[in-house]
Amino acid sequence: MTGVNRPMSQMRKLEAKEALFRTRKRILKYLVLGFIKQEGYMNTAAAFTSEAGITDEYVLCDNIDLDIILQDYCSYYLIRFNKQPQFCRKVDERPVKRPHTRRTRQEPQVEQDPGQGAPDTDLPATFTVTKLLKESILANTDQAIPAVERKPLACLMADMAPEKKHIAEYLYKDILRVSGVSWADIKGLEDAKTILMECVVYPLKYPEVFTGLLEPWRGVLLHGPPGSGKTLLARAVAAEGCTFFNITCSSIINKWRGESEKIVKVLFELANYYAPSIIFMDEAECVTSRRGQHEASRRLTSQLLVEMDGVSGGRGVFVLLTSNMPWL
């Protein structure tokens, strides 16, 4: 009986393959839905949910999304083939293939001047040089694409230690891509908006102007009572095309000794890599405080100041803090 194909065993194998196929399709649907919601396309997400028949029975895990899977695949492809994978191509770049025919192509007739000798057959009669794409168009295209989309995280993580790679992936999720607030949405606060435009937006967009004595500030503290518009101003700054890191207390505070300082260091390495960038910390009195209170808080504050204005402090990174109690 060993050589006999049992129908039940074959059916079970087919059922297992179909179940695996359905599970893979379901995972892909939830990954796409999570990415659409993360990018802020809520109407598209609602339409996709109704059309694909997605229910609330399953949710994505906290440590996985489509962006992380794409980065892991790019890292694997770079290590395996020593080049970046190509996922998309322009439609007009595809060469047009003409069918081969047996009929020979007739050579164009060249009228020869009787007073001249035979034409030189090595060189064409005329040729035209056309510039396909101007350099200005290329420069504007690079500026229109955010640094987060142009620079893959795998290139930065290639030279990092394993523990720093985990921290970089964790902090990468704190990048705010869509804020949905513009300067016109904020009524009043003209002085605060002018200061933020002059010391944050303009230096990050035009760094070649702000040099020497015009070197911009490294940070700004917005303080005032709750509801005065501090966070709304920060969201308006995030819509200016810079890489915006929305850092909270849970992002950088760690119970293990020395881990918080390491997180701050990796955070500024990410900010320098995706420059121009803004590091935003709401309720800053919970993250940093005056020196001399507690050792852990003192070490974290020192590391933050060193990264902001130390020897290794790079340009293109701005720290924006808000607080209800600035005296702390």
Coordinates of C-alpha atoms in Angstrom, one line a residue:
M1 CA 0.0 0.0 0.0
T2 CA 3.0 2.3 0.1
G3 CA 2.9 3.0 -3.6
V4 CA -0.8 3.7 -3.8
N5 CA -1.9 7.4 -3.9
R6 CA -4.5 7.9 -1.2
P7 CA -7.2 10.3 -2.4
M8 CA -7.7 11.7 1.2
S9 CA -4.0 12.6 1.6
Q10 CA -4.0 14.4 -1.8
M11 CA -7.1 16.3 -0.8
R12 CA -5.5 17.4 2.4
K13 CA -2.5 18.6 0.6
L14 CA -4.7 20.6 -1.8
E15 CA -6.6 22.1 1.1
A16 CA -3.4 23.1 2.9
K17 CA -2.1 24.8 -0.3
E18 CA -5.4 26.7 -0.7
A19 CA -5.4 27.7 3.0
L20 CA -1.9 29.0 2.7
F21 CA -2.8 30.9 -0.5
R22 CA -5.8 32.5 1.2
T23 CA -3.7 33.4 4.2
R24 CA -1.1 35.1 2.0
K25 CA -3.8 37.0 0.1
R26 CA -5.3 38.2 3.4
I27 CA -1.9 39.3 4.7
L28 CA -1.3 41.3 1.5
K29 CA -4.7 43.0 1.8
Y30 CA -4.1 44.1 5.4
L31 CA -0.5 45.3 4.6
V32 CA -1.8 47.4 1.8
L33 CA -4.6 48.8 4.0
G34 CA -2.2 49.7 6.7
F35 CA 0.1 51.5 4.3
I36 CA -2.8 53.5 2.8
K37 CA -4.0 54.5 6.3
Q38 CA -0.4 55.4 7.3
E39 CA -0.1 57.7 4.3
G40 CA -3.4 59.5 5.2
Y41 CA -5.6 58.3 2.3
M42 CA -8.7 57.6 4.5
N43 CA -11.2 57.7 1.7
T44 CA -9.2 55.3 -0.4
A45 CA -8.8 53.1 2.7
A46 CA -12.6 53.0 3.2
A47 CA -13.2 52.2 -0.5
F48 CA -10.5 49.5 -0.4
T49 CA -12.0 48.0 2.8
S50 CA -15.5 47.7 1.3
E51 CA -14.3 46.4 -2.1
A52 CA -11.8 43.9 -0.7
G53 CA -14.2 42.7 2.0
I54 CA -11.8 43.4 4.9
T55 CA -13.3 42.9 8.4
D56 CA -12.1 43.8 11.9
E57 CA -11.3 40.1 12.7
Y58 CA -7.6 40.7 12.0
V59 CA -5.2 43.6 12.6
L60 CA -1.6 44.2 11.7
C61 CA 1.1 43.5 14.2
D62 CA 2.8 46.5 15.8
N63 CA 6.3 45.7 14.4
I64 CA 5.4 45.1 10.8
D65 CA 4.3 47.2 7.9
L66 CA 4.8 47.3 4.1
D67 CA 7.6 49.8 4.3
I68 CA 9.7 47.6 6.6
I69 CA 9.1 44.6 4.3
L70 CA 10.3 46.7 1.3
Q71 CA 13.4 47.8 3.2
D72 CA 14.3 44.3 4.2
Y73 CA 13.9 43.1 0.7
C74 CA 16.1 46.0 -0.6
S75 CA 18.8 45.1 1.9
Y76 CA 18.6 41.4 0.9
Y77 CA 18.8 42.3 -2.8
L78 CA 21.7 44.7 -2.2
I79 CA 23.7 42.1 -0.3
R80 CA 22.8 39.3 -2.8
F81 CA 23.3 41.1 -6.1
N82 CA 25.3 44.3 -5.1
K83 CA 22.7 46.7 -6.5
Q84 CA 19.3 48.1 -5.7
P85 CA 16.2 46.4 -7.1
Q86 CA 14.1 48.1 -9.6
F87 CA 10.3 48.0 -9.0
C88 CA 8.9 50.6 -11.4
R89 CA 9.9 51.9 -14.8
K90 CA 8.6 54.6 -17.0
V91 CA 6.3 53.6 -19.8
D92 CA 8.1 55.7 -22.4
E93 CA 11.5 54.1 -21.6
R94 CA 10.4 50.7 -23.0
P95 CA 12.0 50.2 -26.4
V96 CA 9.6 49.8 -29.3
K97 CA 10.2 46.4 -31.0
R98 CA 9.4 46.4 -34.7
P99 CA 8.7 43.1 -36.5
H100 CA 11.5 41.8 -38.7
T101 CA 10.6 41.6 -42.4
R102 CA 12.4 40.0 -45.2
R103 CA 12.0 43.0 -47.5
T104 CA 15.2 44.9 -47.6
R105 CA 15.1 48.6 -46.7
Q106 CA 15.8 50.9 -49.6
E107 CA 18.8 53.1 -49.0
P108 CA 18.1 56.9 -49.3
Q109 CA 19.2 58.5 -52.5
V110 CA 21.9 61.2 -52.0
E111 CA 22.1 63.8 -54.7
Q112 CA 25.7 64.5 -55.6
D113 CA 27.0 67.8 -56.8
P114 CA 28.7 67.3 -60.2
G115 CA 31.5 69.6 -59.2
Q116 CA 32.4 67.5 -56.1
G117 CA 33.9 64.1 -55.8
A118 CA 32.3 61.1 -54.3
P119 CA 30.8 61.7 -50.8
D120 CA 32.5 60.3 -47.8
T121 CA 30.6 57.1 -46.8
D122 CA 32.1 56.9 -43.4
L123 CA 30.3 60.0 -42.0
P124 CA 26.6 60.8 -42.2
A125 CA 25.4 63.7 -44.2
T126 CA 23.7 65.5 -41.2
F127 CA 23.1 64.7 -37.6
T128 CA 21.1 66.3 -34.8
V129 CA 22.0 66.4 -31.1
T130 CA 19.0 66.7 -28.8
K131 CA 19.2 67.3 -25.1
L132 CA 16.6 64.9 -23.6
L133 CA 16.3 66.3 -20.1
K134 CA 17.5 69.6 -18.8
E135 CA 19.6 69.7 -15.6
S136 CA 17.2 72.2 -14.0
I137 CA 14.3 69.7 -14.5
L138 CA 16.4 67.0 -12.8
A139 CA 17.3 69.3 -9.9
N140 CA 13.7 70.3 -9.4
T141 CA 12.6 66.7 -9.5
D142 CA 15.1 65.7 -6.8
Q143 CA 14.0 68.6 -4.6
A144 CA 10.3 67.7 -5.1
I145 CA 10.8 64.2 -3.8
P146 CA 11.3 64.1 0.1
A147 CA 14.5 62.8 1.5
V148 CA 12.7 59.9 3.2
E149 CA 11.5 58.7 -0.2
R150 CA 14.9 59.2 -2.0
K151 CA 17.2 57.7 0.6
P152 CA 16.5 54.1 1.8
L153 CA 17.1 53.3 5.4
A154 CA 19.1 50.2 4.5
C155 CA 22.0 52.3 3.3
L156 CA 22.3 54.0 6.7
M157 CA 21.9 50.7 8.6
A158 CA 24.6 49.0 6.6
D159 CA 27.4 50.3 8.8
M160 CA 25.4 50.2 12.1
A161 CA 25.8 47.8 14.9
P162 CA 22.9 45.3 15.4
E163 CA 21.5 47.0 18.5
K164 CA 21.5 50.4 16.6
K165 CA 19.7 48.9 13.7
H166 CA 16.8 48.0 15.9
I167 CA 16.7 51.5 17.3
A168 CA 16.8 53.1 13.8
E169 CA 13.9 51.0 12.6
Y170 CA 12.0 51.9 15.8
L171 CA 12.7 55.7 15.3
Y172 CA 11.9 55.5 11.6
K173 CA 8.3 54.9 12.4
D174 CA 8.1 58.3 14.2
I175 CA 8.6 60.3 11.0
L176 CA 5.5 62.3 10.3
R177 CA 4.7 62.3 6.5
V178 CA 1.3 64.1 6.3
S179 CA 0.5 66.8 8.8
G180 CA -2.6 68.3 7.1
V181 CA -2.0 71.8 8.6
S182 CA -0.8 74.9 6.8
W183 CA 0.1 78.3 8.0
A184 CA -3.2 79.7 6.7
D185 CA -5.1 77.4 9.1
I186 CA -3.6 79.2 12.1
K187 CA -5.3 82.4 13.0
G188 CA -3.3 85.0 14.9
L189 CA 0.1 84.2 16.4
E190 CA 1.7 86.3 13.6
D191 CA 4.9 86.9 15.6
A192 CA 5.4 83.2 16.4
K193 CA 4.8 82.2 12.7
T194 CA 7.3 84.9 11.5
I195 CA 9.9 83.6 14.0
L196 CA 9.4 80.0 13.0
M197 CA 9.6 80.9 9.3
E198 CA 12.8 82.8 9.7
C199 CA 14.6 80.5 12.0
V200 CA 13.3 77.1 11.0
V201 CA 11.9 76.9 7.5
Y202 CA 14.1 79.3 5.5
P203 CA 17.5 78.0 6.9
L204 CA 16.4 74.4 6.2
K205 CA 15.3 75.2 2.6
Y206 CA 18.1 77.7 1.8
P207 CA 21.2 76.6 3.8
E208 CA 23.6 78.3 1.4
V209 CA 22.3 81.7 2.5
F210 CA 22.4 81.2 6.3
T211 CA 26.2 80.9 6.8
G212 CA 28.7 82.8 8.9
L213 CA 27.1 85.4 11.1
L214 CA 23.7 84.4 9.7
E215 CA 24.0 80.8 11.0
P216 CA 20.6 79.7 12.2
W217 CA 19.6 78.6 15.6
R218 CA 19.8 75.0 16.6
G219 CA 16.5 74.9 18.5
V220 CA 13.4 76.8 19.6
L221 CA 11.2 76.3 22.7
L222 CA 7.5 77.1 22.3
H223 CA 6.0 77.7 25.8
G224 CA 2.6 78.8 26.9
P225 CA -0.6 77.6 28.5
P226 CA -2.5 74.6 27.1
G227 CA -4.5 75.5 24.0
S228 CA -2.4 78.4 22.9
G229 CA -1.4 76.8 19.5
K230 CA 2.1 75.3 20.2
T231 CA 1.4 71.9 18.7
L232 CA -0.5 73.5 15.8
L233 CA 2.5 75.6 14.9
A234 CA 4.7 72.5 15.0
R235 CA 2.3 70.7 12.6
A236 CA 2.4 73.7 10.2
V237 CA 6.2 73.5 10.2
A238 CA 6.0 69.7 9.4
A239 CA 4.1 70.5 6.2
E240 CA 7.1 72.5 4.8
G241 CA 8.7 69.5 3.1
C242 CA 11.3 68.7 5.7
T243 CA 11.7 65.4 7.5
F244 CA 9.7 65.7 10.7
F245 CA 10.5 63.4 13.6
N246 CA 7.6 63.4 16.1
I247 CA 9.4 62.2 19.3
T248 CA 7.5 61.4 22.5
C249 CA 8.6 60.5 25.9
S250 CA 8.1 56.8 25.2
S251 CA 10.4 57.0 22.2
I252 CA 13.6 57.8 23.9
I253 CA 13.1 57.0 27.6
N254 CA 14.4 53.5 28.5
K255 CA 14.8 51.8 31.8
W256 CA 18.2 50.4 31.1
R257 CA 21.3 52.4 31.9
G258 CA 22.7 54.2 28.9
E259 CA 20.0 53.2 26.4
S260 CA 18.3 56.6 26.4
E261 CA 21.6 58.3 25.4
K262 CA 22.1 55.7 22.7
I263 CA 18.6 56.4 21.3
V264 CA 19.3 60.1 21.2
K265 CA 22.5 59.5 19.3
V266 CA 20.8 57.3 16.7
L267 CA 18.0 59.8 16.4
F268 CA 20.4 62.6 15.4
E269 CA 22.2 60.2 13.0
L270 CA 18.8 59.6 11.3
A271 CA 18.1 63.3 11.3
N272 CA 21.5 64.1 9.7
Y273 CA 20.9 61.3 7.1
Y274 CA 17.5 62.6 6.1
A275 CA 18.4 66.3 6.4
P276 CA 16.9 68.9 6.3
S277 CA 15.0 67.5 9.2
I278 CA 13.2 68.7 12.4
I279 CA 13.1 66.9 15.7
F280 CA 9.9 67.8 17.5
M281 CA 9.4 66.9 21.2
D282 CA 6.0 67.8 22.8
E283 CA 5.9 68.3 26.6
A284 CA 9.6 68.7 26.8
E285 CA 9.7 68.9 30.5
C286 CA 8.9 65.2 30.7
V287 CA 11.9 64.4 28.5
T288 CA 14.6 66.8 29.7
S289 CA 14.8 68.9 32.9
R290 CA 17.3 71.1 34.7
R291 CA 20.6 69.6 35.5
G292 CA 21.4 68.4 39.0
Q293 CA 18.1 66.6 39.7
H294 CA 18.6 63.0 38.7
E295 CA 21.6 61.2 37.2
A296 CA 19.6 59.6 34.3
S297 CA 17.9 62.9 33.4
R298 CA 21.2 64.7 33.7
R299 CA 22.9 62.3 31.3
L300 CA 20.0 62.5 28.8
T301 CA 20.0 66.3 28.8
S302 CA 23.8 66.3 28.3
Q303 CA 23.6 64.0 25.4
L304 CA 20.8 66.1 23.8
L305 CA 22.9 69.3 24.2
V306 CA 26.0 67.6 22.8
E307 CA 24.1 66.4 19.7
M308 CA 22.6 69.8 19.2
D309 CA 25.6 72.0 19.6
G310 CA 28.6 69.7 20.0
V311 CA 31.6 69.0 17.8
S312 CA 29.6 66.4 15.8
G313 CA 26.5 68.5 15.5
G314 CA 25.7 68.7 11.8
R315 CA 23.8 71.4 9.9
G316 CA 20.3 70.8 8.6
V317 CA 18.9 69.4 11.9
F318 CA 16.6 71.6 14.0
V319 CA 15.2 70.8 17.5
L320 CA 11.7 72.1 18.2
L321 CA 10.4 71.8 21.8
T322 CA 7.1 72.7 23.4
S323 CA 6.4 73.0 27.1
N324 CA 3.7 74.2 29.5
M325 CA 6.2 74.7 32.3
P326 CA 9.4 76.3 30.8
W327 CA 10.9 76.8 34.3
L328 CA 11.4 73.1 34.5

